PDB file of C-alpha atoms and ligand atoms in Angstrom:
ATOM      1  CA  MET A  10     105.966  72.311  76.869  1.00  0.00           C
ATOM      2  CA  GLN A  11     107.591  69.588  74.845  1.00  0.00           C
ATOM      3  CA  MET A  12     110.497  69.952  72.458  1.00  0.00           C
ATOM      4  CA  TYR A  13     111.779  67.631  69.748  1.00  0.00           C
ATOM      5  CA  SER A  14     115.529  67.602  70.160  1.00  0.00           C
ATOM      6  CA  SER A  15     118.642  65.510  69.745  1.00  0.00           C
ATOM      7  CA  PRO A  16     121.851  65.527  71.807  1.00  0.00           C
ATOM      8  CA  SER A  17     123.889  66.187  68.650  1.00  0.00           C
ATOM      9  CA  SER A  18     121.708  68.816  66.933  1.00  0.00           C
ATOM     10  CA  PRO A  19     123.382  72.253  67.097  1.00  0.00           C
ATOM     11  CA  PHE A  20     120.101  74.095  66.548  1.00  0.00           C
ATOM     12  CA  ALA A  21     118.279  72.114  69.241  1.00  0.00           C
ATOM     13  CA  ARG A  22     121.221  72.945  71.514  1.00  0.00           C
ATOM     14  CA  LYS A  23     120.623  76.663  70.880  1.00  0.00           C
ATOM     15  CA  ALA A  24     117.062  76.282  72.131  1.00  0.00           C
ATOM     16  CA  ARG A  25     118.159  74.212  75.158  1.00  0.00           C
ATOM     17  CA  VAL A  26     120.874  76.730  76.099  1.00  0.00           C
ATOM     18  CA  THR A  27     118.367  79.581  75.772  1.00  0.00           C
ATOM     19  CA  ALA A  28     115.826  77.756  77.957  1.00  0.00           C
ATOM     20  CA  HIS A  29     118.536  77.084  80.568  1.00  0.00           C
ATOM     21  CA  GLU A  30     119.693  80.720  80.596  1.00  0.00           C
ATOM     22  CA  LEU A  31     116.097  81.858  81.115  1.00  0.00           C
ATOM     23  CA  GLY A  32     115.354  79.303  83.850  1.00  0.00           C
ATOM     24  CA  LEU A  33     112.734  77.631  81.673  1.00  0.00           C
ATOM     25  CA  ASP A  34     114.439  74.277  81.120  1.00  0.00           C
ATOM     26  CA  ALA A  35     112.405  72.498  83.823  1.00  0.00           C
ATOM     27  CA  ARG A  36     109.216  73.452  81.964  1.00  0.00           C
ATOM     28  CA  ILE A  37     110.302  71.680  78.778  1.00  0.00           C
ATOM     29  CA  THR A  38     110.128  67.918  78.337  1.00  0.00           C
ATOM     30  CA  LEU A  39     112.620  66.851  75.685  1.00  0.00           C
ATOM     31  CA  ILE A  40     111.603  64.304  73.073  1.00  0.00           C
ATOM     32  CA  ASN A  41     114.980  63.068  71.855  1.00  0.00           C
ATOM     33  CA  ILE A  42     114.985  61.629  68.357  1.00  0.00           C
ATOM     34  CA  SER A  43     117.586  60.682  65.847  1.00  0.00           C
ATOM     35  CA  LEU A  44     117.365  62.265  62.380  1.00  0.00           C
ATOM     36  CA  SER A  45     118.600  61.105  59.018  1.00  0.00           C
ATOM     37  CA  PRO A  46     118.487  63.235  55.844  1.00  0.00           C
ATOM     38  CA  VAL A  47     117.209  60.265  53.828  1.00  0.00           C
ATOM     39  CA  ASN A  48     114.824  58.771  56.357  1.00  0.00           C
ATOM     40  CA  PRO A  49     112.061  61.249  57.234  1.00  0.00           C
ATOM     41  CA  HIS A  50     110.907  61.170  60.857  1.00  0.00           C
ATOM     42  CA  GLN A  51     107.135  60.867  60.496  1.00  0.00           C
ATOM     43  CA  GLU A  52     106.251  61.891  64.053  1.00  0.00           C
ATOM     44  CA  LEU A  53     108.370  65.073  63.827  1.00  0.00           C
ATOM     45  CA  ARG A  54     106.945  65.864  60.373  1.00  0.00           C
ATOM     46  CA  ALA A  55     103.446  65.787  61.804  1.00  0.00           C
ATOM     47  CA  HIS A  56     104.516  68.779  63.941  1.00  0.00           C
ATOM     48  CA  ASN A  57     107.024  70.448  61.611  1.00  0.00           C
ATOM     49  CA  PRO A  58     106.430  69.819  57.888  1.00  0.00           C
ATOM     50  CA  LEU A  59     110.135  70.537  57.273  1.00  0.00           C
ATOM     51  CA  GLY A  60     111.116  67.659  59.546  1.00  0.00           C
ATOM     52  CA  LYS A  61     113.824  69.760  61.199  1.00  0.00           C
ATOM     53  CA  LEU A  62     114.972  70.104  64.795  1.00  0.00           C
ATOM     54  CA  PRO A  63     114.123  71.736  67.082  1.00  0.00           C
ATOM     55  CA  ALA A  64     110.317  71.925  67.236  1.00  0.00           C
ATOM     56  CA  LEU A  65     108.609  73.215  70.384  1.00  0.00           C
ATOM     57  CA  ILE A  66     105.044  72.298  71.309  1.00  0.00           C
ATOM     58  CA  THR A  67     103.798  75.116  73.520  1.00  0.00           C
ATOM     59  CA  ASP A  68     101.396  74.728  76.440  1.00  0.00           C
ATOM     60  CA  THR A  69      98.572  75.854  74.140  1.00  0.00           C
ATOM     61  CA  GLY A  70      99.387  73.076  71.682  1.00  0.00           C
ATOM     62  CA  GLU A  71     100.929  75.200  68.932  1.00  0.00           C
ATOM     63  CA  THR A  72     104.178  73.950  67.402  1.00  0.00           C
ATOM     64  CA  LEU A  73     106.933  76.518  66.880  1.00  0.00           C
ATOM     65  CA  TYR A  74     110.029  76.143  64.709  1.00  0.00           C
ATOM     66  CA  ASP A  75     112.838  76.782  63.960  1.00  0.00           C
ATOM     67  CA  SER A  76     115.479  77.763  66.531  1.00  0.00           C
ATOM     68  CA  PRO A  77     115.316  81.596  66.110  1.00  0.00           C
ATOM     69  CA  VAL A  78     111.538  81.520  66.589  1.00  0.00           C
ATOM     70  CA  ILE A  79     111.693  79.119  69.547  1.00  0.00           C
ATOM     71  CA  CYS A  80     114.428  81.129  71.259  1.00  0.00           C
ATOM     72  CA  GLU A  81     112.544  84.406  70.837  1.00  0.00           C
ATOM     73  CA  TYR A  82     109.335  82.775  72.076  1.00  0.00           C
ATOM     74  CA  LEU A  83     111.130  81.521  75.219  1.00  0.00           C
ATOM     75  CA  ASP A  84     112.607  84.984  75.779  1.00  0.00           C
ATOM     76  CA  ALA A  85     109.124  86.535  75.560  1.00  0.00           C
ATOM     77  CA  LEU A  86     107.780  83.900  77.958  1.00  0.00           C
ATOM     78  CA  ALA A  87     110.466  84.915  80.460  1.00  0.00           C
ATOM     79  CA  GLY A  88     109.485  88.588  80.210  1.00  0.00           C
ATOM     80  CA  GLY A  89     111.380  89.631  77.069  1.00  0.00           C
ATOM     81  CA  GLY A  90     114.608  91.491  76.393  1.00  0.00           C
ATOM     82  CA  ARG A  91     116.945  89.075  78.193  1.00  0.00           C
ATOM     83  CA  ILE A  92     118.300  86.947  75.353  1.00  0.00           C
ATOM     84  CA  PHE A  93     116.981  89.103  72.499  1.00  0.00           C
ATOM     85  CA  PRO A  94     117.852  92.772  73.129  1.00  0.00           C
ATOM     86  CA  ALA A  95     114.531  94.601  72.847  1.00  0.00           C
ATOM     87  CA  SER A  96     115.630  97.421  70.523  1.00  0.00           C
ATOM     88  CA  GLY A  97     118.462  99.552  69.266  1.00  0.00           C
ATOM     89  CA  PRO A  98     121.871  98.616  67.855  1.00  0.00           C
ATOM     90  CA  ALA A  99     122.353  95.743  70.346  1.00  0.00           C
ATOM     91  CA  ARG A 100     119.303  94.006  68.878  1.00  0.00           C
ATOM     92  CA  TRP A 101     120.522  94.216  65.277  1.00  0.00           C
ATOM     93  CA  THR A 102     124.017  93.092  66.224  1.00  0.00           C
ATOM     94  CA  ALA A 103     122.644  90.076  68.121  1.00  0.00           C
ATOM     95  CA  LEU A 104     120.318  89.123  65.235  1.00  0.00           C
ATOM     96  CA  ARG A 105     123.078  89.502  62.662  1.00  0.00           C
ATOM     97  CA  ARG A 106     125.418  87.344  64.725  1.00  0.00           C
ATOM     98  CA  GLN A 107     122.684  84.752  65.029  1.00  0.00           C
ATOM     99  CA  ALA A 108     122.312  84.754  61.221  1.00  0.00           C
ATOM    100  CA  LEU A 109     126.081  84.448  60.730  1.00  0.00           C
ATOM    101  CA  ALA A 110     126.455  81.618  63.260  1.00  0.00           C
ATOM    102  CA  ASP A 111     123.384  79.752  61.984  1.00  0.00           C
ATOM    103  CA  GLY A 112     124.728  80.018  58.425  1.00  0.00           C
ATOM    104  CA  LEU A 113     128.068  78.642  59.599  1.00  0.00           C
ATOM    105  CA  THR A 114     126.203  75.782  61.271  1.00  0.00           C
ATOM    106  CA  ASP A 115     124.047  75.127  58.194  1.00  0.00           C
ATOM    107  CA  ALA A 116     127.181  74.757  56.066  1.00  0.00           C
ATOM    108  CA  THR A 117     128.804  72.465  58.658  1.00  0.00           C
ATOM    109  CA  VAL A 118     125.703  70.253  58.850  1.00  0.00           C
ATOM    110  CA  LEU A 119     125.580  70.007  55.033  1.00  0.00           C
ATOM    111  CA  VAL A 120     129.191  68.802  54.935  1.00  0.00           C
ATOM    112  CA  ARG A 121     128.440  66.356  57.733  1.00  0.00           C
ATOM    113  CA  TYR A 122     125.518  64.919  55.753  1.00  0.00           C
ATOM    114  CA  GLU A 123     127.536  64.808  52.543  1.00  0.00           C
ATOM    115  CA  THR A 124     130.479  63.009  54.136  1.00  0.00           C
ATOM    116  CA  ALA A 125     128.676  60.772  56.651  1.00  0.00           C
ATOM    117  CA  ALA A 126     125.410  59.901  54.909  1.00  0.00           C
ATOM    118  CA  ARG A 127     126.254  59.928  51.187  1.00  0.00           C
ATOM    119  CA  PRO A 128     127.935  56.975  49.508  1.00  0.00           C
ATOM    120  CA  THR A 129     131.611  57.841  48.960  1.00  0.00           C
ATOM    121  CA  THR A 130     131.378  57.471  45.178  1.00  0.00           C
ATOM    122  CA  LEU A 131     128.634  60.136  45.025  1.00  0.00           C
ATOM    123  CA  GLN A 132     130.414  62.700  47.161  1.00  0.00           C
ATOM    124  CA  TRP A 133     131.299  65.957  45.432  1.00  0.00           C
ATOM    125  CA  GLN A 134     134.591  67.373  46.692  1.00  0.00           C
ATOM    126  CA  GLN A 135     134.187  70.826  45.116  1.00  0.00           C
ATOM    127  CA  TRP A 136     130.802  71.250  46.751  1.00  0.00           C
ATOM    128  CA  ILE A 137     132.250  70.193  50.132  1.00  0.00           C
ATOM    129  CA  GLU A 138     135.028  72.772  49.678  1.00  0.00           C
ATOM    130  CA  GLY A 139     132.403  75.412  48.832  1.00  0.00           C
ATOM    131  CA  GLN A 140     130.623  74.739  52.126  1.00  0.00           C
ATOM    132  CA  PHE A 141     133.896  74.747  54.057  1.00  0.00           C
ATOM    133  CA  LEU A 142     134.736  78.115  52.486  1.00  0.00           C
ATOM    134  CA  LYS A 143     131.550  79.506  54.063  1.00  0.00           C
ATOM    135  CA  VAL A 144     132.543  78.005  57.421  1.00  0.00           C
ATOM    136  CA  ARG A 145     136.040  79.501  57.253  1.00  0.00           C
ATOM    137  CA  THR A 146     135.019  82.964  56.098  1.00  0.00           C
ATOM    138  CA  ALA A 147     132.337  83.079  58.810  1.00  0.00           C
ATOM    139  CA  LEU A 148     134.987  82.112  61.408  1.00  0.00           C
ATOM    140  CA  ASP A 149     137.313  84.827  60.057  1.00  0.00           C
ATOM    141  CA  ALA A 150     134.513  87.392  60.368  1.00  0.00           C
ATOM    142  CA  LEU A 151     133.785  86.285  63.953  1.00  0.00           C
ATOM    143  CA  GLU A 152     137.487  86.634  64.800  1.00  0.00           C
ATOM    144  CA  THR A 153     137.198  90.384  64.069  1.00  0.00           C
ATOM    145  CA  GLU A 154     134.153  90.872  66.318  1.00  0.00           C
ATOM    146  CA  ASP A 155     134.135  91.962  69.934  1.00  0.00           C
ATOM    147  CA  LEU A 156     132.005  89.146  71.319  1.00  0.00           C
ATOM    148  CA  GLY A 157     132.504  90.058  74.981  1.00  0.00           C
ATOM    149  CA  GLY A 158     129.459  91.400  76.727  1.00  0.00           C
ATOM    150  CA  ALA A 159     125.963  90.038  77.049  1.00  0.00           C
ATOM    151  CA  PHE A 160     125.354  86.330  76.556  1.00  0.00           C
ATOM    152  CA  ASP A 161     122.547  87.079  74.125  1.00  0.00           C
ATOM    153  CA  ILE A 162     121.166  85.145  71.140  1.00  0.00           C
ATOM    154  CA  GLY A 163     124.157  86.182  69.024  1.00  0.00           C
ATOM    155  CA  ALA A 164     126.639  84.760  71.558  1.00  0.00           C
ATOM    156  CA  ILE A 165     124.548  81.620  72.143  1.00  0.00           C
ATOM    157  CA  SER A 166     124.382  80.948  68.398  1.00  0.00           C
ATOM    158  CA  VAL A 167     128.132  81.431  67.945  1.00  0.00           C
ATOM    159  CA  ALA A 168     128.943  79.167  70.927  1.00  0.00           C
ATOM    160  CA  CYS A 169     126.686  76.409  69.537  1.00  0.00           C
ATOM    161  CA  ALA A 170     128.125  76.769  66.019  1.00  0.00           C
ATOM    162  CA  LEU A 171     131.691  76.377  67.353  1.00  0.00           C
ATOM    163  CA  GLY A 172     130.672  73.454  69.565  1.00  0.00           C
ATOM    164  CA  TYR A 173     129.178  71.617  66.599  1.00  0.00           C
ATOM    165  CA  LEU A 174     132.236  72.281  64.417  1.00  0.00           C
ATOM    166  CA  ASP A 175     134.460  70.864  67.201  1.00  0.00           C
ATOM    167  CA  PHE A 176     132.139  67.874  67.591  1.00  0.00           C
ATOM    168  CA  ARG A 177     131.930  66.821  63.942  1.00  0.00           C
ATOM    169  CA  PHE A 178     135.128  68.259  62.459  1.00  0.00           C
ATOM    170  CA  PRO A 179     137.823  68.467  65.182  1.00  0.00           C
ATOM    171  CA  GLU A 180     140.441  68.185  62.418  1.00  0.00           C
ATOM    172  CA  GLU A 181     139.453  71.664  61.198  1.00  0.00           C
ATOM    173  CA  ARG A 182     141.627  73.184  64.013  1.00  0.00           C
ATOM    174  CA  TRP A 183     139.972  76.575  63.590  1.00  0.00           C
ATOM    175  CA  ARG A 184     141.603  77.897  66.796  1.00  0.00           C
ATOM    176  CA  GLU A 185     145.097  77.984  65.295  1.00  0.00           C
ATOM    177  CA  THR A 186     144.393  81.082  63.208  1.00  0.00           C
ATOM    178  CA  ARG A 187     141.632  82.668  65.328  1.00  0.00           C
ATOM    179  CA  PRO A 188     143.045  83.249  68.827  1.00  0.00           C
ATOM    180  CA  ARG A 189     140.472  85.850  69.956  1.00  0.00           C
ATOM    181  CA  LEU A 190     137.542  83.654  69.042  1.00  0.00           C
ATOM    182  CA  ALA A 191     139.238  80.667  70.692  1.00  0.00           C
ATOM    183  CA  ALA A 192     139.804  82.613  73.928  1.00  0.00           C
ATOM    184  CA  TRP A 193     136.204  83.816  73.968  1.00  0.00           C
ATOM    185  CA  HIS A 194     134.909  80.261  73.438  1.00  0.00           C
ATOM    186  CA  ALA A 195     137.205  78.806  76.116  1.00  0.00           C
ATOM    187  CA  ALA A 196     136.098  81.415  78.661  1.00  0.00           C
ATOM    188  CA  LEU A 197     132.460  80.522  78.072  1.00  0.00           C
ATOM    189  CA  SER A 198     132.680  76.778  77.848  1.00  0.00           C
ATOM    190  CA  GLU A 199     132.179  76.081  81.576  1.00  0.00           C
ATOM    191  CA  ARG A 200     129.028  78.170  81.699  1.00  0.00           C
ATOM    192  CA  PRO A 201     126.402  75.692  83.036  1.00  0.00           C
ATOM    193  CA  SER A 202     124.023  76.077  80.056  1.00  0.00           C
ATOM    194  CA  LEU A 203     126.838  75.210  77.632  1.00  0.00           C
ATOM    195  CA  ALA A 204     128.655  72.637  79.785  1.00  0.00           C
ATOM    196  CA  SER A 205     125.448  70.657  80.346  1.00  0.00           C
ATOM    197  CA  SER A 206     124.511  70.629  76.650  1.00  0.00           C
ATOM    198  CA  ARG A 207     127.755  69.610  74.943  1.00  0.00           C
ATOM    199  CA  PRO A 208     126.951  67.642  71.776  1.00  0.00           C
ATOM    200  CA  SER A 209     127.138  63.889  72.107  1.00  0.00           C
TER     201      SER A 209
HETATM  202  C1  BEZ B   2     124.261  65.576  63.752  1.00  0.00           C
HETATM  203  O1  BEZ B   2     124.185  64.574  64.460  1.00  0.00           O
HETATM  204  O2  BEZ B   2     125.324  65.943  63.245  1.00  0.00           O
HETATM  205  C2  BEZ B   2     122.989  66.374  63.518  1.00  0.00           C
HETATM  206  C3  BEZ B   2     121.820  66.008  64.184  1.00  0.00           C
HETATM  207  C4  BEZ B   2     120.660  66.730  63.965  1.00  0.00           C
HETATM  208  C5  BEZ B   2     120.666  67.829  63.127  1.00  0.00           C
HETATM  209  C6  BEZ B   2     121.843  68.179  62.479  1.00  0.00           C
HETATM  210  C7  BEZ B   2     123.005  67.461  62.670  1.00  0.00           C
END
């Protein structure tokens, strides 16, 4: 298999962490690219019309996107039920946490694009604050959750969302008001799948 990825993409990291956890990383050749919101990557677009990372080309030649689909595909390839709980309340909790963490990451990426790619005179402060509000309320919600337990797709998504926030916006200092979430993240950070995929 081949996967379009980037060392700084939080969603590509989700897929790489999932592959590592399932022992499938050696079967995936990474195609590392650099993306810009204003400069479409033609080669990636030929595989994923949305031009987004990650995109996985399976051994049968089909391209899968985006990260929730790729992660669930990898889980099925490894026998199923390891990263995505097969059924019951654990499944819905893991999927909801994935949605919450991916939404947090989406908002963070939008602010990154607005502040790093947009000319300063065109930047819209109220819109940036609106995105940061989503980030902060999602963090507050995660602080109330009991994240201990299985390292499933919910936990992987949250860990990658926090890693990206630290990478692009260290000045946010989210830990100061969310000690439980900070302790959970610190305890996980040396896990090989996360330690070997830190954004750079
Ligand atoms: C980033 O470098 O911040 C980034 C890269 C790919 C996708 C999203 C964000």
